């Protein structure tokens, strides 16, 4: 009898354990689903991208696939599970499992994806590279006509500087990269550029100028100092008074990074930190209405107002650029280039720089990048200043302003003056282009000549200080056939 009771107890205990195991199993399956991330417009820190939204309800396989992606992206404990998975692969299998990164030789970390095909020379498209070269050349020639200096700074990727640490299992096709082809084309066109590969290869013998693991996509502060020094050295050809930037201008320390950027992948690496000892620049917000949606920062050196002004179109390599250029320029206009370079004419009109520096890293020479996408290049407006040399017609165009009469009113309380109106030829037709002259400066207008409902509309934003020193503004309309320039029409500038 006692044996039977013990047997039943063992059986009951076993049933309880089995039931508990099953309950735990279902909880493990159910809890992540219950804790799914249902928020809208969520961004993953570990993937550096937006999470998939809930798919539209519709019949077919589209909803099923969309829901699978949604569940995969938003399931509860996703980040924690990926962290554990990454750590197991790194510690046991010596693999870096991440959508953006991979291990190279000796523990070096590199980007992957399109970065690999660029290293292998598999993405070379001669016709596309020619378009990129012609695009950069057209910007250079345009600025030259406006008497503005230009320099193109092309930064080599980490894979180019430390190619001996790229995975040896990845092979290269051919001897030329698309970066080399682009530089050859720019040289033939006469575009002024700096490609600091030779100097970087020499410098890396004594310094780690791209971190071994942390921030695989950028140089570190050692590399930044070398790069900016080379730019200033080249700019001295335009402005001999430029002083070099040197290590002694900075306080140099290190900081320990414990994870890769946009990742929870654990590392431990000391990276250099440069901090300028004396900053002469201060950020200004005078033109907030103009710059607030354009990813533009403006720095001004109040101690050196007579120094030249530099406009820099840059990517994420050019952080802390005010520390490198502050002592040599009266004003720095720092513009994030990806969606702004196509509007270069608008920025040049507004800021009137003495020199424009265009910077980008090697890997963005791609139709998939925003900066050199075919769409961006096609939509970049660079007005033809040679039109101003056309024969002058005695006929007077019809120019009027929006909400104003025959004058431009400048408010002393506003730092930006927006001018808008309509300009048509004597027959009521839109012209080819419209230019405005204020003092000795000439500004191409944003002018519509191909949309019926906006036919002849023009607009421009100018700094108040440009108009403060002038008595009038005159407009020159180019005929629609591009053969003549109509008689200039002038309007007084009224300060209030």
PDB file of C-alpha atoms in Angstrom, residues 249-466:
ATOM      1  CA  UNK A 249      46.112  73.823 -30.929  1.00  0.00           C
ATOM      2  CA  UNK A 250      44.253  70.942 -29.258  1.00  0.00           C
ATOM      3  CA  UNK A 251      43.967  69.173 -25.935  1.00  0.00           C
ATOM      4  CA  UNK A 252      44.280  65.475 -26.789  1.00  0.00           C
ATOM      5  CA  UNK A 253      42.838  62.698 -24.640  1.00  0.00           C
ATOM      6  CA  UNK A 254      41.224  59.286 -25.090  1.00  0.00           C
ATOM      7  CA  UNK A 255      37.843  57.817 -24.268  1.00  0.00           C
ATOM      8  CA  UNK A 256      36.884  54.153 -24.029  1.00  0.00           C
ATOM      9  CA  UNK A 257      34.096  52.970 -26.325  1.00  0.00           C
ATOM     10  CA  UNK A 258      32.216  49.888 -25.172  1.00  0.00           C
ATOM     11  CA  UNK A 259      29.939  49.195 -28.154  1.00  0.00           C
ATOM     12  CA  UNK A 260      29.792  49.765 -31.888  1.00  0.00           C
ATOM     13  CA  UNK A 261      27.679  52.739 -33.054  1.00  0.00           C
ATOM     14  CA  UNK A 262      23.975  51.926 -33.634  1.00  0.00           C
ATOM     15  CA  UNK A 263      24.651  48.529 -32.096  1.00  0.00           C
ATOM     16  CA  UNK A 264      24.791  46.793 -28.733  1.00  0.00           C
ATOM     17  CA  UNK A 265      27.790  44.745 -29.879  1.00  0.00           C
ATOM     18  CA  UNK A 266      30.308  44.978 -27.052  1.00  0.00           C
ATOM     19  CA  UNK A 267      33.857  46.170 -27.636  1.00  0.00           C
ATOM     20  CA  UNK A 268      36.527  47.897 -25.581  1.00  0.00           C
ATOM     21  CA  UNK A 269      38.606  50.403 -27.519  1.00  0.00           C
ATOM     22  CA  UNK A 270      40.336  53.645 -26.571  1.00  0.00           C
ATOM     23  CA  UNK A 271      39.739  56.302 -29.229  1.00  0.00           C
ATOM     24  CA  UNK A 272      41.390  59.738 -29.491  1.00  0.00           C
ATOM     25  CA  UNK A 273      39.507  62.927 -28.628  1.00  0.00           C
ATOM     26  CA  UNK A 274      40.726  66.332 -29.841  1.00  0.00           C
ATOM     27  CA  UNK A 275      39.333  69.497 -28.232  1.00  0.00           C
ATOM     28  CA  UNK A 276      40.330  72.943 -29.454  1.00  0.00           C
ATOM     29  CA  UNK A 277      42.089  74.979 -26.748  1.00  0.00           C
ATOM     30  CA  UNK A 278      40.795  78.342 -27.952  1.00  0.00           C
ATOM     31  CA  UNK A 279      37.584  78.632 -29.944  1.00  0.00           C
ATOM     32  CA  UNK A 280      37.016  81.863 -31.854  1.00  0.00           C
ATOM     33  CA  UNK A 281      33.709  80.806 -33.411  1.00  0.00           C
ATOM     34  CA  UNK A 282      30.206  81.042 -32.061  1.00  0.00           C
ATOM     35  CA  UNK A 283      27.121  79.506 -33.586  1.00  0.00           C
ATOM     36  CA  UNK A 284      24.504  82.041 -34.661  1.00  0.00           C
ATOM     37  CA  UNK A 285      20.776  81.741 -35.258  1.00  0.00           C
ATOM     38  CA  UNK A 286      20.234  85.017 -37.147  1.00  0.00           C
ATOM     39  CA  UNK A 287      18.761  83.285 -40.172  1.00  0.00           C
ATOM     40  CA  UNK A 288      16.580  80.738 -38.408  1.00  0.00           C
ATOM     41  CA  UNK A 289      13.656  81.197 -40.813  1.00  0.00           C
ATOM     42  CA  UNK A 290      15.939  80.334 -43.721  1.00  0.00           C
ATOM     43  CA  UNK A 291      18.051  77.528 -42.279  1.00  0.00           C
ATOM     44  CA  UNK A 292      15.769  75.731 -39.799  1.00  0.00           C
ATOM     45  CA  UNK A 293      14.599  73.032 -42.241  1.00  0.00           C
ATOM     46  CA  UNK A 294      17.799  72.777 -44.252  1.00  0.00           C
ATOM     47  CA  UNK A 295      20.273  71.146 -41.801  1.00  0.00           C
ATOM     48  CA  UNK A 296      22.532  74.198 -41.859  1.00  0.00           C
ATOM     49  CA  UNK A 297      24.773  75.524 -39.083  1.00  0.00           C
ATOM     50  CA  UNK A 298      26.327  78.985 -39.234  1.00  0.00           C
ATOM     51  CA  UNK A 299      29.392  79.948 -37.180  1.00  0.00           C
ATOM     52  CA  UNK A 300      30.828  83.458 -37.003  1.00  0.00           C
ATOM     53  CA  UNK A 301      34.233  84.731 -35.900  1.00  0.00           C
ATOM     54  CA  UNK A 302      33.491  88.132 -34.361  1.00  0.00           C
ATOM     55  CA  UNK A 303      37.194  88.788 -33.813  1.00  0.00           C
ATOM     56  CA  UNK A 304      38.089  88.465 -37.500  1.00  0.00           C
ATOM     57  CA  UNK A 305      35.225  89.907 -39.596  1.00  0.00           C
ATOM     58  CA  UNK A 306      37.517  90.637 -42.548  1.00  0.00           C
ATOM     59  CA  UNK A 307      38.541  87.015 -43.057  1.00  0.00           C
ATOM     60  CA  UNK A 308      36.983  85.127 -46.017  1.00  0.00           C
ATOM     61  CA  UNK A 309      33.717  83.183 -45.684  1.00  0.00           C
ATOM     62  CA  UNK A 310      33.708  79.441 -46.328  1.00  0.00           C
ATOM     63  CA  UNK A 311      30.690  77.320 -47.248  1.00  0.00           C
ATOM     64  CA  UNK A 312      31.162  73.605 -46.582  1.00  0.00           C
ATOM     65  CA  UNK A 313      28.905  70.910 -48.043  1.00  0.00           C
ATOM     66  CA  UNK A 314      29.735  67.894 -45.915  1.00  0.00           C
ATOM     67  CA  UNK A 315      28.709  64.470 -44.641  1.00  0.00           C
ATOM     68  CA  UNK A 316      29.163  62.913 -41.196  1.00  0.00           C
ATOM     69  CA  UNK A 317      32.976  62.955 -41.492  1.00  0.00           C
ATOM     70  CA  UNK A 318      33.034  66.686 -40.826  1.00  0.00           C
ATOM     71  CA  UNK A 319      31.986  66.860 -37.186  1.00  0.00           C
ATOM     72  CA  UNK A 320      33.468  69.697 -35.102  1.00  0.00           C
ATOM     73  CA  UNK A 321      34.544  71.460 -38.308  1.00  0.00           C
ATOM     74  CA  UNK A 322      34.297  74.846 -36.561  1.00  0.00           C
ATOM     75  CA  UNK A 323      37.321  73.794 -34.466  1.00  0.00           C
ATOM     76  CA  UNK A 324      39.462  73.273 -37.565  1.00  0.00           C
ATOM     77  CA  UNK A 325      38.418  76.322 -39.613  1.00  0.00           C
ATOM     78  CA  UNK A 326      37.412  78.854 -36.953  1.00  0.00           C
ATOM     79  CA  UNK A 327      40.646  80.838 -36.764  1.00  0.00           C
ATOM     80  CA  UNK A 328      40.972  81.290 -40.538  1.00  0.00           C
ATOM     81  CA  UNK A 329      37.482  82.365 -41.609  1.00  0.00           C
ATOM     82  CA  UNK A 330      35.024  85.077 -40.616  1.00  0.00           C
ATOM     83  CA  UNK A 331      32.078  82.776 -41.192  1.00  0.00           C
ATOM     84  CA  UNK A 332      31.544  79.044 -41.642  1.00  0.00           C
ATOM     85  CA  UNK A 333      28.357  77.881 -43.331  1.00  0.00           C
ATOM     86  CA  UNK A 334      28.152  74.140 -42.645  1.00  0.00           C
ATOM     87  CA  UNK A 335      25.556  72.405 -44.818  1.00  0.00           C
ATOM     88  CA  UNK A 336      24.719  68.703 -44.677  1.00  0.00           C
ATOM     89  CA  UNK A 337      25.116  67.922 -48.351  1.00  0.00           C
ATOM     90  CA  UNK A 338      22.970  64.854 -49.077  1.00  0.00           C
ATOM     91  CA  UNK A 339      19.683  66.626 -49.810  1.00  0.00           C
ATOM     92  CA  UNK A 340      21.074  70.165 -49.989  1.00  0.00           C
ATOM     93  CA  UNK A 341      23.763  70.186 -52.666  1.00  0.00           C
ATOM     94  CA  UNK A 342      21.121  70.338 -55.382  1.00  0.00           C
ATOM     95  CA  UNK A 343      20.108  73.715 -53.903  1.00  0.00           C
ATOM     96  CA  UNK A 344      23.631  75.131 -53.979  1.00  0.00           C
ATOM     97  CA  UNK A 345      22.542  78.185 -55.994  1.00  0.00           C
ATOM     98  CA  UNK A 346      20.039  79.160 -53.306  1.00  0.00           C
ATOM     99  CA  UNK A 347      22.700  78.872 -50.582  1.00  0.00           C
ATOM    100  CA  UNK A 348      25.290  80.818 -52.581  1.00  0.00           C
ATOM    101  CA  UNK A 349      22.757  83.589 -53.227  1.00  0.00           C
ATOM    102  CA  UNK A 350      21.955  83.846 -49.545  1.00  0.00           C
ATOM    103  CA  UNK A 351      25.390  83.540 -47.921  1.00  0.00           C
ATOM    104  CA  UNK A 352      27.721  84.877 -50.684  1.00  0.00           C
ATOM    105  CA  UNK A 353      30.746  82.755 -49.687  1.00  0.00           C
ATOM    106  CA  UNK A 354      34.291  83.394 -50.866  1.00  0.00           C
ATOM    107  CA  UNK A 355      35.029  79.682 -51.185  1.00  0.00           C
ATOM    108  CA  UNK A 356      32.963  76.489 -51.358  1.00  0.00           C
ATOM    109  CA  UNK A 357      34.340  73.188 -50.056  1.00  0.00           C
ATOM    110  CA  UNK A 358      32.543  70.019 -51.149  1.00  0.00           C
ATOM    111  CA  UNK A 359      33.431  66.913 -49.135  1.00  0.00           C
ATOM    112  CA  UNK A 360      32.282  63.337 -49.366  1.00  0.00           C
ATOM    113  CA  UNK A 361      33.602  59.896 -48.566  1.00  0.00           C
ATOM    114  CA  UNK A 362      34.445  57.328 -51.213  1.00  0.00           C
ATOM    115  CA  UNK A 363      31.498  55.005 -50.593  1.00  0.00           C
ATOM    116  CA  UNK A 364      28.804  57.578 -51.482  1.00  0.00           C
ATOM    117  CA  UNK A 365      29.762  57.524 -55.164  1.00  0.00           C
ATOM    118  CA  UNK A 366      26.724  55.395 -55.879  1.00  0.00           C
ATOM    119  CA  UNK A 367      23.363  55.866 -57.639  1.00  0.00           C
ATOM    120  CA  UNK A 368      21.776  54.635 -54.394  1.00  0.00           C
ATOM    121  CA  UNK A 369      23.277  57.465 -52.329  1.00  0.00           C
ATOM    122  CA  UNK A 370      21.232  60.626 -52.027  1.00  0.00           C
ATOM    123  CA  UNK A 371      24.151  62.955 -52.784  1.00  0.00           C
ATOM    124  CA  UNK A 372      25.047  61.507 -56.181  1.00  0.00           C
ATOM    125  CA  UNK A 373      21.705  60.028 -57.126  1.00  0.00           C
ATOM    126  CA  UNK A 374      20.718  60.637 -60.740  1.00  0.00           C
ATOM    127  CA  UNK A 375      17.631  62.487 -59.491  1.00  0.00           C
ATOM    128  CA  UNK A 376      19.655  64.889 -57.345  1.00  0.00           C
ATOM    129  CA  UNK A 377      22.152  65.582 -60.113  1.00  0.00           C
ATOM    130  CA  UNK A 378      19.390  66.190 -62.663  1.00  0.00           C
ATOM    131  CA  UNK A 379      17.511  68.556 -60.340  1.00  0.00           C
ATOM    132  CA  UNK A 380      20.485  70.722 -59.412  1.00  0.00           C
ATOM    133  CA  UNK A 381      19.888  74.242 -60.737  1.00  0.00           C
ATOM    134  CA  UNK A 382      22.996  76.117 -61.899  1.00  0.00           C
ATOM    135  CA  UNK A 383      22.001  79.247 -63.789  1.00  0.00           C
ATOM    136  CA  UNK A 384      23.873  80.255 -66.931  1.00  0.00           C
ATOM    137  CA  UNK A 385      25.499  83.628 -66.232  1.00  0.00           C
ATOM    138  CA  UNK A 386      26.583  83.973 -69.865  1.00  0.00           C
ATOM    139  CA  UNK A 387      22.947  84.885 -70.599  1.00  0.00           C
ATOM    140  CA  UNK A 388      23.689  88.298 -69.101  1.00  0.00           C
ATOM    141  CA  UNK A 389      25.987  89.004 -72.058  1.00  0.00           C
ATOM    142  CA  UNK A 390      23.161  88.726 -74.617  1.00  0.00           C
ATOM    143  CA  UNK A 391      22.139  91.718 -76.768  1.00  0.00           C
ATOM    144  CA  UNK A 392      19.812  94.064 -74.877  1.00  0.00           C
ATOM    145  CA  UNK A 393      16.287  94.664 -76.135  1.00  0.00           C
ATOM    146  CA  UNK A 394      14.687  98.076 -75.607  1.00  0.00           C
ATOM    147  CA  UNK A 395      11.426  96.386 -74.679  1.00  0.00           C
ATOM    148  CA  UNK A 396      10.477  96.453 -70.991  1.00  0.00           C
ATOM    149  CA  UNK A 397       9.253  93.285 -69.230  1.00  0.00           C
ATOM    150  CA  UNK A 398       6.340  93.253 -66.791  1.00  0.00           C
ATOM    151  CA  UNK A 399       7.574  92.785 -63.213  1.00  0.00           C
ATOM    152  CA  UNK A 400       5.369  92.949 -60.134  1.00  0.00           C
ATOM    153  CA  UNK A 401       5.693  91.849 -56.509  1.00  0.00           C
ATOM    154  CA  UNK A 402       3.444  89.716 -54.327  1.00  0.00           C
ATOM    155  CA  UNK A 403       1.510  91.847 -51.843  1.00  0.00           C
ATOM    156  CA  UNK A 404       3.619  94.947 -52.541  1.00  0.00           C
ATOM    157  CA  UNK A 405       3.604  97.858 -54.947  1.00  0.00           C
ATOM    158  CA  UNK A 406       6.611  99.241 -56.787  1.00  0.00           C
ATOM    159  CA  UNK A 407       9.168  98.945 -53.997  1.00  0.00           C
ATOM    160  CA  UNK A 408      11.062  96.428 -51.864  1.00  0.00           C
ATOM    161  CA  UNK A 409      10.443  96.955 -48.159  1.00  0.00           C
ATOM    162  CA  UNK A 410      13.230  95.869 -45.808  1.00  0.00           C
ATOM    163  CA  UNK A 411      12.398  95.575 -42.114  1.00  0.00           C
ATOM    164  CA  UNK A 412      15.238  96.264 -39.715  1.00  0.00           C
ATOM    165  CA  UNK A 413      13.686  93.715 -37.342  1.00  0.00           C
ATOM    166  CA  UNK A 414      14.124  90.865 -39.819  1.00  0.00           C
ATOM    167  CA  UNK A 415      17.426  89.214 -40.782  1.00  0.00           C
ATOM    168  CA  UNK A 416      15.962  87.625 -43.932  1.00  0.00           C
ATOM    169  CA  UNK A 417      14.124  89.396 -46.738  1.00  0.00           C
ATOM    170  CA  UNK A 418      11.920  87.183 -48.923  1.00  0.00           C
ATOM    171  CA  UNK A 419      11.195  88.657 -52.353  1.00  0.00           C
ATOM    172  CA  UNK A 420       8.542  87.091 -54.579  1.00  0.00           C
ATOM    173  CA  UNK A 421       6.567  88.177 -57.604  1.00  0.00           C
ATOM    174  CA  UNK A 422       5.955  87.618 -61.290  1.00  0.00           C
ATOM    175  CA  UNK A 423       7.980  88.569 -64.369  1.00  0.00           C
ATOM    176  CA  UNK A 424       6.755  88.187 -67.969  1.00  0.00           C
ATOM    177  CA  UNK A 425       7.984  89.514 -71.299  1.00  0.00           C
ATOM    178  CA  UNK A 426       6.137  92.410 -73.023  1.00  0.00           C
ATOM    179  CA  UNK A 427       3.828  89.879 -74.709  1.00  0.00           C
ATOM    180  CA  UNK A 428       2.863  88.262 -71.401  1.00  0.00           C
ATOM    181  CA  UNK A 429       5.033  85.165 -71.883  1.00  0.00           C
ATOM    182  CA  UNK A 430       7.456  83.624 -69.409  1.00  0.00           C
ATOM    183  CA  UNK A 431      11.130  84.157 -70.113  1.00  0.00           C
ATOM    184  CA  UNK A 432      14.013  81.698 -69.949  1.00  0.00           C
ATOM    185  CA  UNK A 433      15.636  83.072 -66.776  1.00  0.00           C
ATOM    186  CA  UNK A 434      15.541  86.046 -64.422  1.00  0.00           C
ATOM    187  CA  UNK A 435      18.426  87.790 -62.652  1.00  0.00           C
ATOM    188  CA  UNK A 436      18.405  90.440 -59.911  1.00  0.00           C
ATOM    189  CA  UNK A 437      21.156  92.993 -59.315  1.00  0.00           C
ATOM    190  CA  UNK A 438      21.749  94.552 -55.894  1.00  0.00           C
ATOM    191  CA  UNK A 439      24.712  96.905 -55.808  1.00  0.00           C
ATOM    192  CA  UNK A 440      27.473  95.023 -57.624  1.00  0.00           C
ATOM    193  CA  UNK A 441      26.078  91.567 -56.805  1.00  0.00           C
ATOM    194  CA  UNK A 442      23.996  89.570 -59.285  1.00  0.00           C
ATOM    195  CA  UNK A 443      21.601  86.862 -58.121  1.00  0.00           C
ATOM    196  CA  UNK A 444      19.858  84.273 -60.317  1.00  0.00           C
ATOM    197  CA  UNK A 445      16.230  83.969 -59.244  1.00  0.00           C
ATOM    198  CA  UNK A 446      14.139  80.874 -58.679  1.00  0.00           C
ATOM    199  CA  UNK A 447      12.025  81.316 -61.795  1.00  0.00           C
ATOM    200  CA  UNK A 448       9.154  79.215 -63.145  1.00  0.00           C
ATOM    201  CA  UNK A 449       8.793  79.045 -66.916  1.00  0.00           C
ATOM    202  CA  UNK A 450       7.350  75.581 -67.491  1.00  0.00           C
ATOM    203  CA  UNK A 451       4.325  75.262 -65.172  1.00  0.00           C
ATOM    204  CA  UNK A 452       1.252  77.081 -66.520  1.00  0.00           C
ATOM    205  CA  UNK A 453      -0.303  78.078 -63.199  1.00  0.00           C
ATOM    206  CA  UNK A 454       3.065  79.336 -61.890  1.00  0.00           C
ATOM    207  CA  UNK A 455       4.204  80.843 -65.188  1.00  0.00           C
ATOM    208  CA  UNK A 456       6.643  83.693 -64.604  1.00  0.00           C
ATOM    209  CA  UNK A 457       6.652  83.421 -60.798  1.00  0.00           C
ATOM    210  CA  UNK A 458       9.940  84.216 -59.090  1.00  0.00           C
ATOM    211  CA  UNK A 459      11.315  84.089 -55.555  1.00  0.00           C
ATOM    212  CA  UNK A 460      14.533  84.650 -53.667  1.00  0.00           C
ATOM    213  CA  UNK A 461      15.610  85.032 -50.035  1.00  0.00           C
ATOM    214  CA  UNK A 462      18.405  87.494 -49.284  1.00  0.00           C
ATOM    215  CA  UNK A 463      20.100  88.571 -46.077  1.00  0.00           C
ATOM    216  CA  UNK A 464      18.950  91.975 -44.920  1.00  0.00           C
ATOM    217  CA  UNK A 465      22.543  93.249 -44.827  1.00  0.00           C
ATOM    218  CA  UNK A 466      22.798  92.747 -48.614  1.00  0.00           C
TER     219      UNK A 466
END
